[in-house]
CSV table of C-alpha atoms in Angstrom, one decimal:
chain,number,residue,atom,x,y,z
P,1,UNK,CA,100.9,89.7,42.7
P,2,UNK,CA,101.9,91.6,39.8
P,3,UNK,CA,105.3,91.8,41.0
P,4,UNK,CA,105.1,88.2,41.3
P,5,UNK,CA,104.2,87.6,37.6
P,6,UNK,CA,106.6,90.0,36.3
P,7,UNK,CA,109.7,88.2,38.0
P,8,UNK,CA,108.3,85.2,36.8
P,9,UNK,CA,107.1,83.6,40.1
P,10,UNK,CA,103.1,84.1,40.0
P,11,UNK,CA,102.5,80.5,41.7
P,12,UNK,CA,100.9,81.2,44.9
P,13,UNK,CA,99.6,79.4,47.8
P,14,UNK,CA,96.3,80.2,49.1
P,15,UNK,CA,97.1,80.8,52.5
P,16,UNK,CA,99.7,82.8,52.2
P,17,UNK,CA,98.1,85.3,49.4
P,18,UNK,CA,98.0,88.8,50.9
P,19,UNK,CA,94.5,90.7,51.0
P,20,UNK,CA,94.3,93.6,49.2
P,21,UNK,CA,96.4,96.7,49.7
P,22,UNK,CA,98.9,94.8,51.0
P,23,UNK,CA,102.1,94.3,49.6
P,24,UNK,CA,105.1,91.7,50.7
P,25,UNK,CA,109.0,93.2,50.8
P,26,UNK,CA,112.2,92.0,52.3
P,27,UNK,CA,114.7,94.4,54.1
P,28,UNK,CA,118.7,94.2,52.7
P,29,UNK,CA,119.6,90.8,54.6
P,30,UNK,CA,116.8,89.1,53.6
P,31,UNK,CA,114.1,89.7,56.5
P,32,UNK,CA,110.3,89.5,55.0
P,33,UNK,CA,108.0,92.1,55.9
P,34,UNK,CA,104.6,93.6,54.8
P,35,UNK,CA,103.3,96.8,53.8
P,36,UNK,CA,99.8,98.1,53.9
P,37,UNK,CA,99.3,100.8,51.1
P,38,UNK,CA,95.5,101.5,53.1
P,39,UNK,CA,96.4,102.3,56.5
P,40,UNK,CA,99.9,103.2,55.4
P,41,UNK,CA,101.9,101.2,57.8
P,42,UNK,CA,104.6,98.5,57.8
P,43,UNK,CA,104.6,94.9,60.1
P,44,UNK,CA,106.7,92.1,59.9
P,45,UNK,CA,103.8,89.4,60.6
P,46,UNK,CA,101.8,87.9,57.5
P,47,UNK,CA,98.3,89.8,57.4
P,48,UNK,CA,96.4,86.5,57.3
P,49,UNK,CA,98.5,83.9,58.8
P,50,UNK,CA,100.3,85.8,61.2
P,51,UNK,CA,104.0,84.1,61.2
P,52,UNK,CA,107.2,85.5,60.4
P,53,UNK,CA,109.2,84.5,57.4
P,54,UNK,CA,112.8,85.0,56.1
P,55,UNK,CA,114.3,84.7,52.4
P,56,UNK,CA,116.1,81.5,51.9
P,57,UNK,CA,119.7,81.0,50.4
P,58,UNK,CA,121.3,83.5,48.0
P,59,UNK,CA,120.2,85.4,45.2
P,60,UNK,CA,119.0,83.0,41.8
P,61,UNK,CA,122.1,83.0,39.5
P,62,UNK,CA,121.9,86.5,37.4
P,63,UNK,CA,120.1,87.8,39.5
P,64,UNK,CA,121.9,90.7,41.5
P,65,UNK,CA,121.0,93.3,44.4
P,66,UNK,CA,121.6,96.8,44.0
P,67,UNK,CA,120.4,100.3,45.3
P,68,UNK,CA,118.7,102.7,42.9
P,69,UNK,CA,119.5,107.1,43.2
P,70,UNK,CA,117.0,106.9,46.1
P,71,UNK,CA,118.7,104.7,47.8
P,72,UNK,CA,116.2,101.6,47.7
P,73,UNK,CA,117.1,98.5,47.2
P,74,UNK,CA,116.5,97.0,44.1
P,75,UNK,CA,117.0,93.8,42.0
P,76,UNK,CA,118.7,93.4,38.7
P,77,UNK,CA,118.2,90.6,36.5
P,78,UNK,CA,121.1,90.6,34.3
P,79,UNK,CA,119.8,87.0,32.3
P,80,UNK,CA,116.9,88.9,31.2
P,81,UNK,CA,117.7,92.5,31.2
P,82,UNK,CA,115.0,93.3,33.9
P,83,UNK,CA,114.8,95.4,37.1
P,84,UNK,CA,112.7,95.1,40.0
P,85,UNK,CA,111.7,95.9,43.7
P,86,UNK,CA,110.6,92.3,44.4
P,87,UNK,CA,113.1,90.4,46.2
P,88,UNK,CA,113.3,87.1,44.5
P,89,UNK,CA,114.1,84.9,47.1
P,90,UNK,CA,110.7,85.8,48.5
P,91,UNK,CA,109.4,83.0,46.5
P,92,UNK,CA,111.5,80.7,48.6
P,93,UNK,CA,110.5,82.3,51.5
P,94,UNK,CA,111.1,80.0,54.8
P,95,UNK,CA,108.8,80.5,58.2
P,96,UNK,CA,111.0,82.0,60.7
P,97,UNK,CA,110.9,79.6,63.8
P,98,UNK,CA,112.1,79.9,67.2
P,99,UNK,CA,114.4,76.4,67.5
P,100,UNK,CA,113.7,74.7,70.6
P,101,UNK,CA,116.5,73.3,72.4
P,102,UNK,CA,116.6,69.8,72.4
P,103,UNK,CA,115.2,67.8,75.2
P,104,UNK,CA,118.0,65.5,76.1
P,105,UNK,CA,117.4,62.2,79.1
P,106,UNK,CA,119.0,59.9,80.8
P,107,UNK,CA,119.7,57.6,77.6
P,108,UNK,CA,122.1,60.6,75.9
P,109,UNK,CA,125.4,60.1,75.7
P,110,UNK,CA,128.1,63.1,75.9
P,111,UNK,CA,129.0,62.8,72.4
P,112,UNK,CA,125.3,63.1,71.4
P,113,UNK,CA,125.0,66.5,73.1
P,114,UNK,CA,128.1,67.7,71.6
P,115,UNK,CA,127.0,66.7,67.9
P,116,UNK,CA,127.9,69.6,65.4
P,117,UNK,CA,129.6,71.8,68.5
P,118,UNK,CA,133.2,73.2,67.3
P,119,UNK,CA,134.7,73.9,70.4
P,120,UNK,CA,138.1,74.8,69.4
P,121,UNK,CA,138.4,78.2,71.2
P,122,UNK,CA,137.6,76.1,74.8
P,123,UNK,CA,139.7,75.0,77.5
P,124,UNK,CA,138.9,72.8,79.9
P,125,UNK,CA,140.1,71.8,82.9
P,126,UNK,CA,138.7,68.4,84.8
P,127,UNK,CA,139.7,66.8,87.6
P,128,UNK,CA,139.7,63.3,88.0
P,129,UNK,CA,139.9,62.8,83.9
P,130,UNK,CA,141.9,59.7,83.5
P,131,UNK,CA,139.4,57.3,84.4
P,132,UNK,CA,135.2,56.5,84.0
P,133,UNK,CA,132.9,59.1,83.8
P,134,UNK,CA,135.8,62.0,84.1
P,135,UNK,CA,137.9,60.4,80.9
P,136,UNK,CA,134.5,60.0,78.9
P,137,UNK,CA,134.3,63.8,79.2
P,138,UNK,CA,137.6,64.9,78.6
P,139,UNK,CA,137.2,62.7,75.6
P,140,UNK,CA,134.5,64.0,74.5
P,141,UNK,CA,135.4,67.4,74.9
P,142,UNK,CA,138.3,66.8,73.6
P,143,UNK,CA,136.9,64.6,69.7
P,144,UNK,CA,135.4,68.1,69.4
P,145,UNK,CA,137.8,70.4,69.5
P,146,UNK,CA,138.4,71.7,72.9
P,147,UNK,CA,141.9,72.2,74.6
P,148,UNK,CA,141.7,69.5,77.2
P,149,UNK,CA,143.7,69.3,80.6
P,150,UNK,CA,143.7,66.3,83.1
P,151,UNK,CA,144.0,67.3,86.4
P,152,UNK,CA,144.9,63.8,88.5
P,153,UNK,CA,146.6,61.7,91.3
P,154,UNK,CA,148.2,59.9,89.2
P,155,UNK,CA,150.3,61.0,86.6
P,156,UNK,CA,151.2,58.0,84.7
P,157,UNK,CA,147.6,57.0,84.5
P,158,UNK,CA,146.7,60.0,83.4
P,159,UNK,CA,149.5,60.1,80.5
P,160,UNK,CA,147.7,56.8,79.4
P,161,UNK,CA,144.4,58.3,79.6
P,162,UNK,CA,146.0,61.0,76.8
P,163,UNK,CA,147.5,58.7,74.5
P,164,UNK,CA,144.0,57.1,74.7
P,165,UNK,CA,142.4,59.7,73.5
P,166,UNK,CA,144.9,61.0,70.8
P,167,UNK,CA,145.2,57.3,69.6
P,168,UNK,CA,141.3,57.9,68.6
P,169,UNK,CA,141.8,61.3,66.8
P,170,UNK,CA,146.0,62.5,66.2
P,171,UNK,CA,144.7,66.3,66.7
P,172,UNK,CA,143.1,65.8,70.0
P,173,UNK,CA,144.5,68.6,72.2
P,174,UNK,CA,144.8,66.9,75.5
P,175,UNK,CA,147.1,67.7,78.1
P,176,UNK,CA,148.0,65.6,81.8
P,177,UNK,CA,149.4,67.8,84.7
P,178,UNK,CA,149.7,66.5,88.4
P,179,UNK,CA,147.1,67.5,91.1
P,180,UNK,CA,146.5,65.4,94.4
P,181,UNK,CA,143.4,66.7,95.9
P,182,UNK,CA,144.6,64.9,99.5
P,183,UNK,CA,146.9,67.8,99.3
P,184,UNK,CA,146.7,71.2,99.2
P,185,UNK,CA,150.1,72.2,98.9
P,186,UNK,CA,149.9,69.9,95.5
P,187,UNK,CA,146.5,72.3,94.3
P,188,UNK,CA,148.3,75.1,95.5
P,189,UNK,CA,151.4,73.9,93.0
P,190,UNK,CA,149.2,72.7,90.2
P,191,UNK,CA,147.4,76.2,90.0
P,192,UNK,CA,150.8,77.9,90.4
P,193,UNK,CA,151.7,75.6,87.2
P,194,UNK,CA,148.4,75.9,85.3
P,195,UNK,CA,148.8,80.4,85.4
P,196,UNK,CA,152.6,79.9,84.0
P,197,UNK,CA,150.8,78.4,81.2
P,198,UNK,CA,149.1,81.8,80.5
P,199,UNK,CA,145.9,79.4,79.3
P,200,UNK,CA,142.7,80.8,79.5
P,201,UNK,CA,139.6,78.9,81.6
P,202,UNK,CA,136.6,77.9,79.9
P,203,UNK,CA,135.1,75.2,81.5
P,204,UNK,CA,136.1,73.6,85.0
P,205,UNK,CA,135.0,70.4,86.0
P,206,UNK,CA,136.0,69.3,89.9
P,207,UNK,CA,134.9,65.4,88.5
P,208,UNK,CA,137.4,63.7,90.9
P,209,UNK,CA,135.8,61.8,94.2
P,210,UNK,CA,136.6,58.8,96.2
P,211,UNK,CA,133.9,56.6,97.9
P,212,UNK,CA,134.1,53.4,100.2
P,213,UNK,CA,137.6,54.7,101.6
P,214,UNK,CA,139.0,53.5,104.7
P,215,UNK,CA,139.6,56.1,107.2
P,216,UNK,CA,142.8,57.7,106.8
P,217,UNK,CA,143.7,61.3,107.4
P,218,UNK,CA,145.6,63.1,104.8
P,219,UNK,CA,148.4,65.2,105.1
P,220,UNK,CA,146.8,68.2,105.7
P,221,UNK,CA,145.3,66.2,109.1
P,222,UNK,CA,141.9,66.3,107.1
P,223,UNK,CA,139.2,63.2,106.5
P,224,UNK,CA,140.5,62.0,103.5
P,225,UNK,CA,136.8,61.6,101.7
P,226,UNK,CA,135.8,65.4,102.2
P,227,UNK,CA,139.2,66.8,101.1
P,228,UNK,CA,139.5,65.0,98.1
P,229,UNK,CA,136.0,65.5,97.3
P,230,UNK,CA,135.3,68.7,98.5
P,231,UNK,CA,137.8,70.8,100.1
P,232,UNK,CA,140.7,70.6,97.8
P,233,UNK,CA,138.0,71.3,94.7
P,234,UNK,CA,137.6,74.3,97.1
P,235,UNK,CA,141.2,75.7,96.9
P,236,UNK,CA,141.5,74.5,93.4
P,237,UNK,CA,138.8,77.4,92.2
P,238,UNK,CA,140.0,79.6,94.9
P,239,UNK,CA,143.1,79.6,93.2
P,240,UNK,CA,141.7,79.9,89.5
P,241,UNK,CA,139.4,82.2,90.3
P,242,UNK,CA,141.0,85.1,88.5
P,243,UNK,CA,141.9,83.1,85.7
P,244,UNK,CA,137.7,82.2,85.3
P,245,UNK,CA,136.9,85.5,85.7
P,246,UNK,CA,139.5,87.0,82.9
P,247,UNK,CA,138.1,84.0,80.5
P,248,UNK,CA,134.2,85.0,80.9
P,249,UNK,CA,131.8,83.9,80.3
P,250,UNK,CA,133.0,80.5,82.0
P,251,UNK,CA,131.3,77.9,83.6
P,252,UNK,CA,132.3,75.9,86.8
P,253,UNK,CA,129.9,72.4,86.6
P,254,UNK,CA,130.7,70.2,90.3
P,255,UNK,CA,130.0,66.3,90.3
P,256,UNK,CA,127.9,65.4,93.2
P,257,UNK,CA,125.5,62.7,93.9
P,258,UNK,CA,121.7,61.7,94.7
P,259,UNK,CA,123.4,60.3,98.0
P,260,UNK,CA,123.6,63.9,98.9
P,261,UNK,CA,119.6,63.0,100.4
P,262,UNK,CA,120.6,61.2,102.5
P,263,UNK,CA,122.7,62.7,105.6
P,264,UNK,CA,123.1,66.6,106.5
P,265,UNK,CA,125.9,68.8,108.2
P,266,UNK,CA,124.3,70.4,110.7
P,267,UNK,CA,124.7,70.2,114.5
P,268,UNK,CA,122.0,70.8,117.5
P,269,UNK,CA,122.2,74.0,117.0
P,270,UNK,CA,121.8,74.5,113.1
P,271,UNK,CA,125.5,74.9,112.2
P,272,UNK,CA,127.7,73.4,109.8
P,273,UNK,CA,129.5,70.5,111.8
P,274,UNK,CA,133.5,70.0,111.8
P,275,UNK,CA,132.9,67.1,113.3
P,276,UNK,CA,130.5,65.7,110.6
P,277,UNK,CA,132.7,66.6,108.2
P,278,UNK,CA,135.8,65.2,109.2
P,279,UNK,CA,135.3,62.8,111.8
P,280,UNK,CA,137.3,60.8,113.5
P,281,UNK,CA,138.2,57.2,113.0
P,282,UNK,CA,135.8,55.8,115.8
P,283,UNK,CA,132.8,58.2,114.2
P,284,UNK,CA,133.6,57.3,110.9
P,285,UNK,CA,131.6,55.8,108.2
P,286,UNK,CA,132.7,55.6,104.1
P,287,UNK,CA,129.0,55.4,103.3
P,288,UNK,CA,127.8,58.4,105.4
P,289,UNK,CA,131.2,60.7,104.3
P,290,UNK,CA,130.8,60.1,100.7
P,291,UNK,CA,126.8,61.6,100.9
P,292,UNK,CA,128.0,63.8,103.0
P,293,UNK,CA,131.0,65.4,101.0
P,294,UNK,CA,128.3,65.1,97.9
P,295,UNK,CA,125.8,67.7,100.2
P,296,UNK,CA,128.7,70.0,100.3
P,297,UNK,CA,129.5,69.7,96.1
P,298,UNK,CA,126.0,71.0,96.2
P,299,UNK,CA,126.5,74.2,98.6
P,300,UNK,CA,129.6,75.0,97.4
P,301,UNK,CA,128.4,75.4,93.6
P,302,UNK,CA,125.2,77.5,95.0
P,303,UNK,CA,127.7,79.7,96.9
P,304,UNK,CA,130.7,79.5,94.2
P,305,UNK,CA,127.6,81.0,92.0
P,306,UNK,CA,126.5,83.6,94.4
P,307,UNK,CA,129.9,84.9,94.2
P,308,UNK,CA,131.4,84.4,91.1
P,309,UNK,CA,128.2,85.2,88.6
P,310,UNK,CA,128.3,88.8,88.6
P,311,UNK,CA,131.8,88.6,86.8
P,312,UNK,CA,130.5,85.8,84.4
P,313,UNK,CA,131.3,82.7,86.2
P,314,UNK,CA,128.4,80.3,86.5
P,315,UNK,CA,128.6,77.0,88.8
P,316,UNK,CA,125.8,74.6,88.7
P,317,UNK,CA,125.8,70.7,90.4
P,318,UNK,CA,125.0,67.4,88.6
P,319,UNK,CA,124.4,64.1,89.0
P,320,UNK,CA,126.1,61.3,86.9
P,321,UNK,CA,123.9,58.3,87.3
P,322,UNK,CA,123.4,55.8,89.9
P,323,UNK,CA,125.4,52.9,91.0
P,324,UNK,CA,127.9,53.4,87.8
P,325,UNK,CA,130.6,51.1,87.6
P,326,UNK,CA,133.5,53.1,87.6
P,327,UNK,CA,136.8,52.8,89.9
P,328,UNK,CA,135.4,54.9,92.6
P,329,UNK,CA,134.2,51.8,94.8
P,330,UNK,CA,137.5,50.1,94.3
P,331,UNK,CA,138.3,50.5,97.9
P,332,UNK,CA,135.9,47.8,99.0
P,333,UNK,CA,135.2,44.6,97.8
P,334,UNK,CA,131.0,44.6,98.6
P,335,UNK,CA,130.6,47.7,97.0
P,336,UNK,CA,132.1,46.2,94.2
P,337,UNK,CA,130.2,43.1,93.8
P,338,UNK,CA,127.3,45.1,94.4
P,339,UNK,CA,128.4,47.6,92.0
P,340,UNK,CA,129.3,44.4,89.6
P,341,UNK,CA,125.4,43.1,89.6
P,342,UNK,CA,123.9,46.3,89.3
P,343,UNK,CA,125.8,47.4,86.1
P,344,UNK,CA,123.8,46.0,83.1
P,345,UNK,CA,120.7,48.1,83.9
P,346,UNK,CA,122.9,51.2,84.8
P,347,UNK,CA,124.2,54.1,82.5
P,348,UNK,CA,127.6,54.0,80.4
P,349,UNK,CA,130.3,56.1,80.9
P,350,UNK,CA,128.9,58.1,77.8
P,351,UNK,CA,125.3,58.8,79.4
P,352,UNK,CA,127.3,59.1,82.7
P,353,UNK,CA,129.0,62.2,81.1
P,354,UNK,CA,126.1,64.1,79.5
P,355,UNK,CA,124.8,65.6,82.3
P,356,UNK,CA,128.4,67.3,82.8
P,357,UNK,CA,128.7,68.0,79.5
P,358,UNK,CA,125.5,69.5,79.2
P,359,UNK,CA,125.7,71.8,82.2
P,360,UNK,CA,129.4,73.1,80.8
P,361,UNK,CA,128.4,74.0,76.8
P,362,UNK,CA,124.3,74.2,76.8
P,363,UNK,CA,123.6,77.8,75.2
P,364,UNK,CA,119.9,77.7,77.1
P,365,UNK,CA,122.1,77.8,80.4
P,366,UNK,CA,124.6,80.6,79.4
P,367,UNK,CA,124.4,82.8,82.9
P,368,UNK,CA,122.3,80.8,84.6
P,369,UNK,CA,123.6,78.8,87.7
P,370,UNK,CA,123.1,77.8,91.4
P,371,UNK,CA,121.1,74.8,89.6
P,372,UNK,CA,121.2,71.2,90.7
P,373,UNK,CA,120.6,68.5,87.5
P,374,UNK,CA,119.7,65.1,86.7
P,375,UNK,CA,119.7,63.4,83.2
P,376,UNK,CA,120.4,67.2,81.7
P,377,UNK,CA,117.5,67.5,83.2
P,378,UNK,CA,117.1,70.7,86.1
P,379,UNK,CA,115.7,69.2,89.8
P,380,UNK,CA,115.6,70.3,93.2
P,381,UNK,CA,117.9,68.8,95.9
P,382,UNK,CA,117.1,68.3,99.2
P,383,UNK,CA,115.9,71.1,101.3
P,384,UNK,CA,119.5,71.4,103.2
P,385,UNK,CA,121.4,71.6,99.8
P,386,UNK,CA,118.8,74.4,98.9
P,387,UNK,CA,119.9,76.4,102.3
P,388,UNK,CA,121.1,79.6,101.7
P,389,UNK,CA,122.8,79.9,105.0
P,390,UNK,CA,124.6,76.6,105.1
P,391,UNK,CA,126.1,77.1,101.5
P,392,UNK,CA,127.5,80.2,103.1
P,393,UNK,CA,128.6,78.5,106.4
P,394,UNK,CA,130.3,76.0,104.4
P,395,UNK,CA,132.2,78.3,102.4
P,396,UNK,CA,132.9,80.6,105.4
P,397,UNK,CA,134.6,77.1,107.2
P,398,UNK,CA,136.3,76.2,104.1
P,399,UNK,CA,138.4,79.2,103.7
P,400,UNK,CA,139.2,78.8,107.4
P,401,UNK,CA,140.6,75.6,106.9
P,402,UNK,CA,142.5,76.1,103.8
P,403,UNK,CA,143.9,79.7,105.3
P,404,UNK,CA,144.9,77.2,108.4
P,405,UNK,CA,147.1,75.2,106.1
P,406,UNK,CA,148.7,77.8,103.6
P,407,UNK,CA,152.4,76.5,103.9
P,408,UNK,CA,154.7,78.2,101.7
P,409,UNK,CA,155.0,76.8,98.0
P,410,UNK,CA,158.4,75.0,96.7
């Protein structure tokens, strides 16, 4: 208290008035704690109310911190010619309080969950990003900084989806570069491509999928709906891998589905089935291949996790929204009258995004993966997409197929 008066700042509060012997201090950088002169020891927790505080803002103007022949810091008031031990900002003093991160839901948009983030030293990489929920997050990403790429089909589309984006802010760092998932000679030339750029990789998002395709096998002799959802996302890490890993920490975040519920891979006698997975044209349903290349988005982020975590790469699984009218059902005309009625009471492509866009920049998830989410929100998926031994039967079968079809590069 005397120190108090004699700096001029005697106006307590009740509460926070020390019991005798004690005494109040603050370390070099500001750090508040307490002495007691009694039992001759130091804490950093207020006697009577127990919390933690922290000086507030600089020094007051004259006011100047110095260290005396014994090397304690003092306090020189060069307004009034005075000299003291008394820190004081410790007047100001502010409770030091664990910030809680923000609960985010459904209802967020991307933008929302990037507020205030400077991500200028990122670079992301997301498939699909020329169109719905994939070009709301490469914008996004993109409004706050980040080095954006656009991994897609079509090249010309995706050229218009940059321009979009730079037309909103002239400094948005967005690049397009060609990658047909229905081929993996064309991921296998689009990593090539992406390591001559001697880029760094922050943040991967395998975004693209196709749903209510007709059957058609792609040139690889695949089902077209689990290559291009799954398989070439496969290759496409495969062949980043290294580049992830020399970027770390990074962050792998795979778009999947609540349809994953609804089918499973396994055959009679508990194996991952080829034949599920790319059936043929008399077996084949779009419906039941779309949920079921979803279930393997799931696996392959718990496994890609498994793997990849010990040299800093997470991978965790989301789920955009339901029924969101985006080009993905463009293939048939019910889904797209369905699609049509159901869109006033879905999400926007901005809340279709934040789930992504949490999973890739959240600071409470730095290291943590193998995680499936829903409105940025963590939830268990079904009880075959939590199977340890199917994720690694998946990814055993996917390197088999993509070591089947390793053709020489151009």
């Amino acid at each position: 208290m005397a120190a108090l008066k004699y700096a001029g700042m005697d106006d307590t509060d009740s509460e926070d008035e020390l019991p005798p012997g004690w005494e109040e201090r603050s370390t070099k950088d500001g750090w508040v704690y307490y002495a007691s002169h009694d039992e001759m020891k130091t804490q950093w927790e207020h006697p009577k109310t127990g919390k933690k505080k922290r000086c507030a803002g600089d020094l007051p103007y004259g006011w100047e911190q110095e260290t005396d022949e014994k090397g304690q810091v003092i306090y020189v008031d060069h307004i009034n010619k005075r000299t003291t031990y008394f820190d004081p900002r410790q007047a100001f003093t502010v409770e030091d309080v664990v910030v809680k991160p923000k609960r985010y839901d459904g209802n967020t948009a991307a933008l929302e969950i990037l507020q205030g983030r400077d991500l200028s030293d990122k670079v992301i990489l997301i498939t699909g990003g020329n169109s719905g929920i994939g070009f709301e997050t490469a914008r996004s990403f993109a409004l706050h900084g980040a080095h954006v790429i656009l991994a897609c089909r079509n090249l010309s589309r995706a050229i218009k989806a940059v321009s979009l984006i730079q037309q909103e802010w002239h400094k948005a760092r967005v690049e397009a570069m060609m990658c047909d998932l229905a081929s993996l000679r064309s991921v296998r030339e689009f990593a090539e491509s992406y390591k001559a750029k001697k880029l760094p990789l922050h943040i991967l998002v395998c975004n693209a999928a196709v749903c209510t395709q007709p059957w058609r096998l792609t040139e690889d002799g695949l089902e077209s709906t689990f290559q291009i959802c799954h398989l070439g996302h496969f290759l496409l890490v495969q062949c980043l891998q290294d580049v992830l890993r020399r970027s770390a920490p990074a962050r792998v975040v795979v778009v999947s589905s609540e349809s994953h519920r609804f089918t499973d891979l396994l055959d009679s006698c508990s194996k991952v089935d080829m034949a599920l997975l790319s059936p043929t044209k008399k077996e084949y349903w779009s419906m039941l291949a779309y949920n079921r290349a979803k279930l393997c988005n799931i696996l392959f982020s718990k496994e890609l996790h498994r793997r990849l975590s010990p040299h800093g790469v997470t991978s965790n699984a989301v789920h955009p929204g339901n029924m969101m009218y985006t080009s993905i059902h463009r293939s048939w005309w019910l889904m797209t009258f369905l699609f049509s009625l159901a869109r006033p009471f879905t999400k926007s492509m901005q809340q279709g995004a934040a789930t992504t866009v949490y999973c890739a920049v959240a600071p409470e998830l730095e290291g943590l993966g193998g995680m499936y989410f829903n409105n940025c929100f963590r939830c268990l998926p079904s009880i075959q997409a939590q199977d340890q031994s199917s994720a690694s039967s998946l990814w055993e079968l996917s390197e088999r197929l993509v070591a089947e079809r390793s053709y020489p590069l151009v």
